[in-house]
XYZ file of C-alpha atoms in Angstrom:
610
model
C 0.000 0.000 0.000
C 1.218 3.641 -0.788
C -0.322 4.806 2.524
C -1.953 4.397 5.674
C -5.655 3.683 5.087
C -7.488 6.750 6.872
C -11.714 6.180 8.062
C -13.542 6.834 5.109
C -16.400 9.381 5.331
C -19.645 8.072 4.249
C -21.080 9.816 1.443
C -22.174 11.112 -1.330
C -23.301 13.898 0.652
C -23.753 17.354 -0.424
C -21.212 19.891 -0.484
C -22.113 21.544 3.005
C -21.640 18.327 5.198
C -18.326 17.583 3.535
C -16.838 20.963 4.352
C -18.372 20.698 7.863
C -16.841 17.309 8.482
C -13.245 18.170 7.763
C -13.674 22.141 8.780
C -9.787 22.903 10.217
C -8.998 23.896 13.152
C -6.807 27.442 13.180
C -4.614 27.669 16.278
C -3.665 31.614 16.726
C -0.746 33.103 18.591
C -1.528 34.594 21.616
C -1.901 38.275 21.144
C -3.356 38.015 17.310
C -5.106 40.832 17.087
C -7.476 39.822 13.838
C -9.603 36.536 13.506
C -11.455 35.193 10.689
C -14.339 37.576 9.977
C -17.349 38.561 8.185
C -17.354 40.074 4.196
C -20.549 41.649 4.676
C -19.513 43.578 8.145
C -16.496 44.708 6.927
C -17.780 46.055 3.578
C -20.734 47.819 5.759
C -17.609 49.925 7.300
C -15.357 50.679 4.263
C -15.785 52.986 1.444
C -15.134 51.997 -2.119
C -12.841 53.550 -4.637
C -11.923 53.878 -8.175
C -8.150 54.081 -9.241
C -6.029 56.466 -10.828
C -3.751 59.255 -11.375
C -5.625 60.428 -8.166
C -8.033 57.955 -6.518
C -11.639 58.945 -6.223
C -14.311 57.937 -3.405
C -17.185 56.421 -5.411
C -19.120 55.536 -2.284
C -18.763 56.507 1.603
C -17.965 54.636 4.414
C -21.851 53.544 5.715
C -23.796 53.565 2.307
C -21.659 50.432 0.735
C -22.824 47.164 0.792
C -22.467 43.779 -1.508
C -24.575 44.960 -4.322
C -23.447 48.435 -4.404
C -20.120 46.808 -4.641
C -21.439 44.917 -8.043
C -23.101 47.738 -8.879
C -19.908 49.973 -9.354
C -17.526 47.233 -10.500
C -20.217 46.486 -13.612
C -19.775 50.040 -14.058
C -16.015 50.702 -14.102
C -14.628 47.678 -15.733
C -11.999 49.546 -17.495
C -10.859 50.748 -13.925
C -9.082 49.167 -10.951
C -11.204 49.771 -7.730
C -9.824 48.873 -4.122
C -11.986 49.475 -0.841
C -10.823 51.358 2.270
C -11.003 49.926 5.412
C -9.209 52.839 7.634
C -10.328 56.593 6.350
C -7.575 57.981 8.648
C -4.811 56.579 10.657
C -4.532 56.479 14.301
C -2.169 59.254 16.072
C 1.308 58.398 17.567
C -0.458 58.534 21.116
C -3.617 56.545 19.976
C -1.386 53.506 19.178
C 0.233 53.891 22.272
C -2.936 53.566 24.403
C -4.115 50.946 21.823
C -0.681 49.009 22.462
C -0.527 49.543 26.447
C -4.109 48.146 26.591
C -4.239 45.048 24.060
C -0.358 43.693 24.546
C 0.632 41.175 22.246
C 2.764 39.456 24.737
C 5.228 38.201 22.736
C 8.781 38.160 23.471
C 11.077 39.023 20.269
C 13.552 36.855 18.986
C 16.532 38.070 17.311
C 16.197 37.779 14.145
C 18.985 39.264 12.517
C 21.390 37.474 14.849
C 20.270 34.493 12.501
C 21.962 35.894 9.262
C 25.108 36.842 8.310
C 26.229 40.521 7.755
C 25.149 40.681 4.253
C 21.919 39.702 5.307
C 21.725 42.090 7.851
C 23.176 45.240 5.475
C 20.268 44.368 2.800
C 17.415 44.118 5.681
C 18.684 48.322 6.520
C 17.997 48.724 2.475
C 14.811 47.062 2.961
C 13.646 49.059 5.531
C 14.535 52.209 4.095
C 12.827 51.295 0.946
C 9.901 51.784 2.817
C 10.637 55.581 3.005
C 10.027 55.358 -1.437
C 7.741 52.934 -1.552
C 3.805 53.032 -1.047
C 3.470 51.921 1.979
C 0.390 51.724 4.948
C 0.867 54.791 6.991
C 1.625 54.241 10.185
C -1.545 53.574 12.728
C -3.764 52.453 10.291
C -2.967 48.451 11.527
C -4.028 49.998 14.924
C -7.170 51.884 13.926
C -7.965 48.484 11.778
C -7.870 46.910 15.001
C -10.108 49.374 17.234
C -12.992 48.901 14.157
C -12.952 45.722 13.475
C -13.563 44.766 17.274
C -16.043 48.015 17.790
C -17.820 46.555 14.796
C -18.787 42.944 16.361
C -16.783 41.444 13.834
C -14.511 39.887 16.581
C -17.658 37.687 17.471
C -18.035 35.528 14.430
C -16.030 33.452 12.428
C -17.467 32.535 9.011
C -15.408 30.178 6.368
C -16.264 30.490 2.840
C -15.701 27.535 1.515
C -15.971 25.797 -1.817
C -16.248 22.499 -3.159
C -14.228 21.232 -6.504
C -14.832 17.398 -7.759
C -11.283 16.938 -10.221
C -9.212 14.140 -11.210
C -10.819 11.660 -8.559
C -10.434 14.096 -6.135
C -13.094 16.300 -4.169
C -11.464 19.364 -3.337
C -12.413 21.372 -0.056
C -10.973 24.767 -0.021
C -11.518 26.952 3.181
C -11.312 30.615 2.808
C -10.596 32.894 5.263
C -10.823 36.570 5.434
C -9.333 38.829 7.740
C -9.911 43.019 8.368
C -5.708 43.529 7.830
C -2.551 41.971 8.451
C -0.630 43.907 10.701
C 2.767 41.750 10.674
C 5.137 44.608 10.402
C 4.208 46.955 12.582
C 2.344 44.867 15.364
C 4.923 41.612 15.313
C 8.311 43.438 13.491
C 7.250 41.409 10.410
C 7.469 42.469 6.353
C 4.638 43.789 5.486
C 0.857 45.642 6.620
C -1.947 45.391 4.013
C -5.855 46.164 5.094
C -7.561 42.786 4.240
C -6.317 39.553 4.168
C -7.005 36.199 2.163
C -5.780 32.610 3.686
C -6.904 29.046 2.494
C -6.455 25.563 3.730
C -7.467 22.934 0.906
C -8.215 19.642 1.644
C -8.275 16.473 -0.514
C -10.166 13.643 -0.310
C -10.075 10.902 -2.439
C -13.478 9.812 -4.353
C -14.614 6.000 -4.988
C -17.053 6.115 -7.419
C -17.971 2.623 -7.084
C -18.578 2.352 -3.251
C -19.699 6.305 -2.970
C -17.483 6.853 -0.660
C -14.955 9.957 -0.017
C -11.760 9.888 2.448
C -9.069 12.312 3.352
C -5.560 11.918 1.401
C -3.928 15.492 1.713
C -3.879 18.595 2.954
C -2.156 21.980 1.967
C -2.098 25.587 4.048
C -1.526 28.644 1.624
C 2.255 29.690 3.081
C 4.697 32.291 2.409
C 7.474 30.545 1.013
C 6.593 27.207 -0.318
C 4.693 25.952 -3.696
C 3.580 22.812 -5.139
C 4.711 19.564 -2.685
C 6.125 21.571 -0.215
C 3.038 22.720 0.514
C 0.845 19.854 1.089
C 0.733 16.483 3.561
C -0.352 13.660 3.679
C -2.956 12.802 5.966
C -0.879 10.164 8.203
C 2.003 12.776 8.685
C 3.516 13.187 11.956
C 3.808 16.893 11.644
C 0.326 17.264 10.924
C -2.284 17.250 13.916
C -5.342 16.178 13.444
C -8.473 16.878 15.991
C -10.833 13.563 16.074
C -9.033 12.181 13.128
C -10.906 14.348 10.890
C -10.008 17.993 11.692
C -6.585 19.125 10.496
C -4.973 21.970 12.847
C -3.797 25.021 11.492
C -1.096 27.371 13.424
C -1.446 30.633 12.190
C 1.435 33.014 12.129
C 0.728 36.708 14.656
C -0.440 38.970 11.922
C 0.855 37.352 8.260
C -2.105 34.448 9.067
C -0.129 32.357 6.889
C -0.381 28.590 7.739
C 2.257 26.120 9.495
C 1.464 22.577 10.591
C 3.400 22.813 13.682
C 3.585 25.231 16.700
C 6.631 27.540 16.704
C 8.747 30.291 15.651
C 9.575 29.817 12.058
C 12.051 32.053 9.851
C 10.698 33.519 6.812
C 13.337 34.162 4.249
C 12.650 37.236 2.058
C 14.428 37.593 -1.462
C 13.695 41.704 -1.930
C 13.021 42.073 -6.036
C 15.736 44.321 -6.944
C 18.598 42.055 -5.747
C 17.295 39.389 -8.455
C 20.421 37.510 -9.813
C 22.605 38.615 -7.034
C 20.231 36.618 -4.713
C 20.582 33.717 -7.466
C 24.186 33.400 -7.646
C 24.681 34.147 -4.151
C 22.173 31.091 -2.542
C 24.026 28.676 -5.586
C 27.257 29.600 -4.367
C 26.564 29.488 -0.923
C 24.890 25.604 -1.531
C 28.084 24.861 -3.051
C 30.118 25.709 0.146
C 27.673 24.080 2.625
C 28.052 21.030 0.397
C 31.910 21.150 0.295
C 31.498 21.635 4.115
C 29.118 19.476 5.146
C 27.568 22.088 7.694
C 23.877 22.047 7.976
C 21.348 24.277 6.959
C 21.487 27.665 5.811
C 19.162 31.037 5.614
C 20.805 32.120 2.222
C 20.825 36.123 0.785
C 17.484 36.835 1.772
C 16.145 39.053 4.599
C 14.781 37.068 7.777
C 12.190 37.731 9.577
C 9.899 35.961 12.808
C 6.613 34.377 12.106
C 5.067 33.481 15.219
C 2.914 30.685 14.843
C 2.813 29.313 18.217
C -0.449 28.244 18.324
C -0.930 29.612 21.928
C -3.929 31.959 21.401
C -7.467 31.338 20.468
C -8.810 28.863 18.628
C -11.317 28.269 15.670
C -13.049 25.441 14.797
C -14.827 22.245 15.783
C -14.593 21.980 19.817
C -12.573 25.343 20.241
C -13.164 28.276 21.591
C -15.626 29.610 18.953
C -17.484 26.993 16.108
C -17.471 27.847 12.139
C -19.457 29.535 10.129
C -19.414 28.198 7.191
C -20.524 30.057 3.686
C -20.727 28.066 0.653
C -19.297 29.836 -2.387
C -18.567 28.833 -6.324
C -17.727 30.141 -9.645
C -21.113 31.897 -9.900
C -21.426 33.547 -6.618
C -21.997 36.767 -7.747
C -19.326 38.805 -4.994
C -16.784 36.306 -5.475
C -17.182 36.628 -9.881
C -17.930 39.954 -10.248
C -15.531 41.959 -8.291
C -11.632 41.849 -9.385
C -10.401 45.209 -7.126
C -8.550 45.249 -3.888
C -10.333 44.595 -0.661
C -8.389 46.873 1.073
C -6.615 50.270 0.002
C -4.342 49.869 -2.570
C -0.844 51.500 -2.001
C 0.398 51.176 -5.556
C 3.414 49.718 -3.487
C 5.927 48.902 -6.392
C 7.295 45.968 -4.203
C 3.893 44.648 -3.997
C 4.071 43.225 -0.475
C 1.682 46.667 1.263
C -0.834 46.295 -1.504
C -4.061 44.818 -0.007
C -5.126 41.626 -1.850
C -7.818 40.608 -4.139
C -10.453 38.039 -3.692
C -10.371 34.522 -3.477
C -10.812 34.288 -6.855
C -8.690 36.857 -8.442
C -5.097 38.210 -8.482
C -3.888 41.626 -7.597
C -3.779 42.234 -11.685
C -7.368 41.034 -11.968
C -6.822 37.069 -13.383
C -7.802 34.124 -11.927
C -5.293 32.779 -8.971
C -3.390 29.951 -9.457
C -5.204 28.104 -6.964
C -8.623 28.861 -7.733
C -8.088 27.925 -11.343
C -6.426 24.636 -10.683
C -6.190 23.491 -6.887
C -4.459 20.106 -8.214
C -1.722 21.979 -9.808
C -1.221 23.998 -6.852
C -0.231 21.642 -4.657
C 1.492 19.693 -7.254
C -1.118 16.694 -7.198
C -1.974 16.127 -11.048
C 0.943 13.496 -11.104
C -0.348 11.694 -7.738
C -3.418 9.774 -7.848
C -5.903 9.730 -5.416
C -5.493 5.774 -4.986
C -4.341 2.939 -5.223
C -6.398 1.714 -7.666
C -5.008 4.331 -9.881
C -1.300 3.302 -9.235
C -2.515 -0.263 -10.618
C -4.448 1.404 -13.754
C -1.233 3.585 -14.470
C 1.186 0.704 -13.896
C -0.939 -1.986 -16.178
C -0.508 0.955 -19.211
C 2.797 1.231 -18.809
C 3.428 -2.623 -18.951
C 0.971 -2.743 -22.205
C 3.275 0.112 -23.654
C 6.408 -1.834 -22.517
C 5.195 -4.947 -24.817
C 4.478 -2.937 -27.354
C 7.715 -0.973 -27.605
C 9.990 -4.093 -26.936
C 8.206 -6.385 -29.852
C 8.819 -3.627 -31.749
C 12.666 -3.377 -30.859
C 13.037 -7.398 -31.442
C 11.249 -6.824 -34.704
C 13.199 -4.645 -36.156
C 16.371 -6.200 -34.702
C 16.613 -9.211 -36.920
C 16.737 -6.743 -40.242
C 18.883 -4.475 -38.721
C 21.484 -6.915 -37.880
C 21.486 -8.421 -41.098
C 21.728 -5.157 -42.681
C 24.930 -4.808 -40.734
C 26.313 -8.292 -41.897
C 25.262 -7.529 -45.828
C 27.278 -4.118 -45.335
C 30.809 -6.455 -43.647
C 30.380 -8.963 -46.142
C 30.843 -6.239 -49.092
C 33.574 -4.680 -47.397
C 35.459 -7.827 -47.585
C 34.234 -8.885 -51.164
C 35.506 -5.233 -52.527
C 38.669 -5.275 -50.456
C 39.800 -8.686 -53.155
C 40.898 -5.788 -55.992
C 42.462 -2.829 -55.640
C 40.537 -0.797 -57.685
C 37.596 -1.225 -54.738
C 39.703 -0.657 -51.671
C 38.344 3.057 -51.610
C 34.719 1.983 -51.837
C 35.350 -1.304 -49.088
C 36.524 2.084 -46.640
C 33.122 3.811 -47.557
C 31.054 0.693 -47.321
C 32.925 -0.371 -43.820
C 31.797 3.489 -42.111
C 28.122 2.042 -43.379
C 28.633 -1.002 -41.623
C 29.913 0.178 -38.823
C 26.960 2.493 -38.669
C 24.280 -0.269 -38.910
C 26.259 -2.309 -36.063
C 25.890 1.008 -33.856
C 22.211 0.878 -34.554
C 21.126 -2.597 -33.674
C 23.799 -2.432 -30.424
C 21.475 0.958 -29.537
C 18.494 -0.739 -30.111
C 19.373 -3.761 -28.015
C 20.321 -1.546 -24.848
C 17.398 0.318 -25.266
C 15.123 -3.117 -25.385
C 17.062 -4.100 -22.048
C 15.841 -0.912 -19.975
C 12.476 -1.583 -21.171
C 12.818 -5.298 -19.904
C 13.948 -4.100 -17.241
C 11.406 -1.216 -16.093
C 8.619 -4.046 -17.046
C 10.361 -6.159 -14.792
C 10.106 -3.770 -12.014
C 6.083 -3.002 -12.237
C 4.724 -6.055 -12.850
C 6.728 -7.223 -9.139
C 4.879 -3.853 -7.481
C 1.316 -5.116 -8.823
C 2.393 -9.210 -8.172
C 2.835 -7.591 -4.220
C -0.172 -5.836 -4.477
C 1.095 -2.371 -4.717
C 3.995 -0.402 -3.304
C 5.538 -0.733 0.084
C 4.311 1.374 3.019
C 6.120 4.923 2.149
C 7.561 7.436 3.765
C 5.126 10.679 4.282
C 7.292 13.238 3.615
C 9.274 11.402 0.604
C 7.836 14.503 -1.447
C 9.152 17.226 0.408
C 12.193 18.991 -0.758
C 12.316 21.719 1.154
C 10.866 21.328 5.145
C 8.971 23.575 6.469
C 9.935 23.536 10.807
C 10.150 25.844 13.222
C 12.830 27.825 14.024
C 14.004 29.565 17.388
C 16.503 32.177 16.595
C 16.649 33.301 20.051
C 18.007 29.805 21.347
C 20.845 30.848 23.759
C 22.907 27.899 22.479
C 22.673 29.006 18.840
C 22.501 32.751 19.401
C 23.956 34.026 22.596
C 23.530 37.422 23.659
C 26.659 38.971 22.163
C 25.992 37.703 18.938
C 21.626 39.168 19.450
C 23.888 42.409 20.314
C 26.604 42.512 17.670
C 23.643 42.046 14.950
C 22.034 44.984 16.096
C 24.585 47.425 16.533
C 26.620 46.022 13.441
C 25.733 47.752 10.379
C 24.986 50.791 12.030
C 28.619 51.333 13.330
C 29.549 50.212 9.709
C 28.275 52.835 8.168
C 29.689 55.324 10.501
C 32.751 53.724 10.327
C 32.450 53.864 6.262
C 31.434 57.903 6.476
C 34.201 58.672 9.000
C 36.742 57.263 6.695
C 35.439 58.995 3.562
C 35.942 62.626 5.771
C 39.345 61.614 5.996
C 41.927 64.463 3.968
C 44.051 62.348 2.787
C 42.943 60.325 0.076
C 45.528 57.565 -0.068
C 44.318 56.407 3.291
C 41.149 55.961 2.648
C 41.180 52.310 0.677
C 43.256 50.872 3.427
C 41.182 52.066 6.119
C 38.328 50.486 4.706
C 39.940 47.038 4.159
C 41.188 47.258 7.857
C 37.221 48.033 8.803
C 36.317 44.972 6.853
C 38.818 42.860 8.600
C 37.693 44.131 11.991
C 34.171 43.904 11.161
C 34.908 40.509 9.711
C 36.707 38.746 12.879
C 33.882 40.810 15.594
C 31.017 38.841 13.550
C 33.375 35.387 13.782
C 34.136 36.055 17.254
C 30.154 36.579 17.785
C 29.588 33.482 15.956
C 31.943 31.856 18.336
C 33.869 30.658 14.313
C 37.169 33.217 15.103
C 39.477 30.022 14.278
C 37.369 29.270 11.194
C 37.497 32.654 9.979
C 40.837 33.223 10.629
C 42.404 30.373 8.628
C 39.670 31.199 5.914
C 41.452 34.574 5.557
C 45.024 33.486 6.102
C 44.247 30.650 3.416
C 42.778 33.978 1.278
C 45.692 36.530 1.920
C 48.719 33.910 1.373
C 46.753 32.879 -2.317
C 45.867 36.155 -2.891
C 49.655 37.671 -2.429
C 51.383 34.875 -4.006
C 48.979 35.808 -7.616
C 49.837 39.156 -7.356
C 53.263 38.688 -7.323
C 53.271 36.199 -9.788
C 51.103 38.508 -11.984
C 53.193 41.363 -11.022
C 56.699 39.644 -12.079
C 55.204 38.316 -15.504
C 54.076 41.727 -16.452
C 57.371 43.107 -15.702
C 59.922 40.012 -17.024
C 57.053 39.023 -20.078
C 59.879 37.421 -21.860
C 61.346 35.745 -19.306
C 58.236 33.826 -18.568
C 57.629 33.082 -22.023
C 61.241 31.942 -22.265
C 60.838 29.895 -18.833
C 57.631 28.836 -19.692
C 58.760 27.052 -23.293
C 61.531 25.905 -21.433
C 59.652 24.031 -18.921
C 57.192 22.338 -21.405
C 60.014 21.385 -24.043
C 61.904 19.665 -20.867
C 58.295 18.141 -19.701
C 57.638 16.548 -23.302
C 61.322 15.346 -23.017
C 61.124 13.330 -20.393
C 57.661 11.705 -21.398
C 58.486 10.745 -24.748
C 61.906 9.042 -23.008
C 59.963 7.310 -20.729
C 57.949 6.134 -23.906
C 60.773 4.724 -25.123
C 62.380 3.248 -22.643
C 58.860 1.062 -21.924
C 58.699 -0.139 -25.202
């Protein structure tokens, strides 16, 4: 068997009762300010706009509701519209009551002390992007906050969830709306952006003949994993499971973004603009971590804390509050007819502050990946559903194999022969001399024939032996139990960056004070009068800077034999490229002498062997 057999769930039974009977259960941090909430609530307090050069109101906070929202997009198609959730920021002393009254309680983790320095230097160019960028103004996350719980959208929790029957699967997709995601400014995250979209999909295998459905996989929409990284198999051990039916999602403080077990996890950002520097740099550094055999790495990007710990309240079946649920499709008019923003749209060129488009739709107005094709998404069109359809896949293959390998041992017999007509001229035309040129012509044809029937014959032994290979899996009955996460290239586990025995506090220190002094250091030395000083005094700072982060990193031995090991190459090629450019004939000369004596003594050892 592929996998463990989970309970099937009696069916058919309408679309409702299967999303009820595997509704997820989403574990918050303690803190999270936002939970699941209500379309229509939230549209009753926004206003609606239309995009441009300079964005208009078309309707006021108060007066919009779901078909006034249909209303306008029918009559603006050639426009982007967003909606606006906050009309105006809270103050600098409104965030700090906010703040003092409603504390998150988390306790920060150093992040930075979990990168290197280049790391850290392109995390201060990040931030100060945010200075050029469109950004949400500061307070808004916190006046999000104050309406969304002064609305009474803080007492329900509605789903809307849709049903999908593809490929012999029946797709459940939950999704989840939320009034903002406040993971920059509330938990030192990336990004803010009113409104906020988040799925779990679950997939259940269909039996046509018995009428039965049962759970094979499930996937949580996650910031940086596609296709199998993002989905499990229902008999993981990472993934919990409430009454066997119920998968458990730990949502990260403010991002929302789904993990399938409790913890701090680092979220590697790759900014845009570094592109192929953040290519070559994450190839080069896999190189080295393979030469070294040291363990994992965070790479070029930017890290930064999502805090899914799973210790706050709870939604679903048996938690704190129940479901909702809201059945949606293709046709449901809200979720078809509008393509704008749900939330104000920043026109942030990075495209991380930019609030989010429906379930449906992207940012650019086309249909999202995994709304379009939920199979594809979670990289599930090459995995069947069941067993049965390993054996129907295998059983084509084997009729294939047959078929390709009477074909090879037909056409090996002519081939072969072909090859011994083409040898026996060559040795009939080789008798007179006036044929010896065309025997040499007629041999490269032989030879050429030979090739192909020796070609054909390997390639009729791999066929043998792939047939070989399925028809033992079906003999056994199928494949041997195997392992869950055999899919999974890249895992997706916690991560504690401020574990004292990883990250002490010098290091937590040295990472925050770091770049800062750098660039001091860097201005002070460009003040300096004299010019000629100036390139050596900013080698020595990158020396200095170089053995304080190794010291940090408790690797000042490493580090120091790394840049011994660089200096001592480094000197010995300039001086080697310094004397060749001033003795150029004397290398030449030296360099011809060498070789001539090097072919010498080959070709006398030649001799002397023969």
């Amino acid at each position: 068997m592929a996998a463990v057999e989970p309970p099937a769930t009696a069916g058919p039974a309408d679309d409702l009762a299967l999303l009820r009977a595997h509704e997820p259960v989403l574990a918050y941090t303690k803190g999270e300010y936002f939970l699941p909430t209500d379309i229509e609530r939230y549209i009753a307090t926004a206003s609606l706009w239309l995009d441009g050069e300079k964005a208009r109101e078309l309707i006021p906070a108060g007066e919009l509701n779901l078909a006034a929202l249909l209303v306008a997009a029918d009559a603006h198609p050639e426009r982007r519209l967003f909606l606006r959730y906050v009309p105006k920021a809270a103050s600098g002393r409104e965030v700090r009551r906010w703040r003092k009254g409603h504390p998150t309680g988390i306790r920060r983790t150093g992040r930075l002390a979990a990168v290197g320095f280049v790391a850290r230097l392109i995390d201060v160019l990040l931030r100060l992007s945010l200075l050029i960028r469109g950004t949400v103004p500061g307070g808004v996350m916190t006046k999000a906050a104050e309406q969304y719980h002064a609305s009474g959208a803080a007492h329900s929790s509605p789903y809307y969830g849709r049903v999908v029957r593809r490929g012999g699967y029946v797709i459940l997709q939950y999704w989840y709306f939320y009034s903002a995601n406040d993971w920059r400014s509330t938990f030192s995250g990336v990004n803010d952006h009113e409104a906020d979209w988040e799925m779990v999909t679950v997939y259940l295998a269909e039996d046509a003949a018995s009428g039965t459905v049962s759970p094979r996989w499930v996937a949580f929409s996650s910031h940086d994993y596609t296709g199998d990284d993002l989905r499990r198999r229902w008999d993981d051990p990472d993934l919990t499971l409430v009454d066997g039916t119920h998968p458990v999602v730990f949502a990260g403080a403010g991002s929302h973004s789904g993990a399938f077990l409790a913890g701090d996890y680092l979220v590697t950002v790759n900014p845009r603009f570094l592109g192929t520097a953040a290519r070559w740099w994450r190839r080069s550094a896999e190189f080295l971590r393979r030469q070294a055999r040291t363990g994992d790495d965070h790479g070029f990007g930017i890290p930064f804390i999502d805090y899914a710990r799973g210790d706050g309240a709870r939604v679903g079946p048996g938690q704190d509050r129940e479901w909702e649920p809201v059945l949606i499709d293709d046709d449901t008019p809200w979720v078809r007819g509008f393509r704008g923003l749900w939330g104000v749209d920043t026109r942030d060129w990075a495209g991380g502050e930019r609030a989010p488009a429906g379930p449906r739709y992207e940012r650019d107005g086309t249909v999202r990946f995994s709304w379009a094709d939920p199979l594809g998404w979670a990289g599930l069109h090459k995995v069947a559903p069941d067993d049965g359809g390993l054996e129907r896949s295998l059983k084509s293959r084997i009729a294939e194999l047959d078929d390709r390998i009477a074909e090879a041992d037909e056409q090996t017999g002519p081939l072969q022969q072909g090859a011994r007509d083409r040898h026996a001229e060559v040795l009939s035309l080789r008798t007179e001399a006036q044929t010896v040129k065309a025997a040499a012509e007629r041999l490269g044809e032989a030879r050429v024939a030979e090739a192909s029937v020796t070609r054909l014959i390997r390639e009729r032994t791999a066929l043998a032996e792939e047939r070989a290979v399925h028809q033992k899996v079906l003999e056994r009955g199928g494949l041997p139990l195997q392992d869950p996460q055999a899919h999974i290239t890249r895992s997706h586990k916690p991560y504690d960056p401020g574990d004292r025995k990883h990250h002490g506090i010098l290091l937590q220190i040295w990472a925050a004070v770091s770049v800062p002094l750098l660039f001091l250091a860097v201005v002070t030395v460009l003040l300096l009068p004299e010019d000629r000083t100036k390139i050596p005094s900013l080698l020595a700072i990158l020396v200095v800077f170089a053995g304080l982060e190794a010291l940090a990193r408790r690797r000042l031995m490493t580090t120091a034999v790394s840049v011994a090991v660089l200096l001592v190459g480094g000197g010995i090629l300039i001086s080697v490229l310094e004397w060749t450019a001033r003795h150029a004939r004397d290398a030449f000369l030296i360099t011809m002498g060498v070789a001539a004596l090097l072919l010498l003594l080959v070709n006398v050892r030649d001799f002397f062997r023969r």
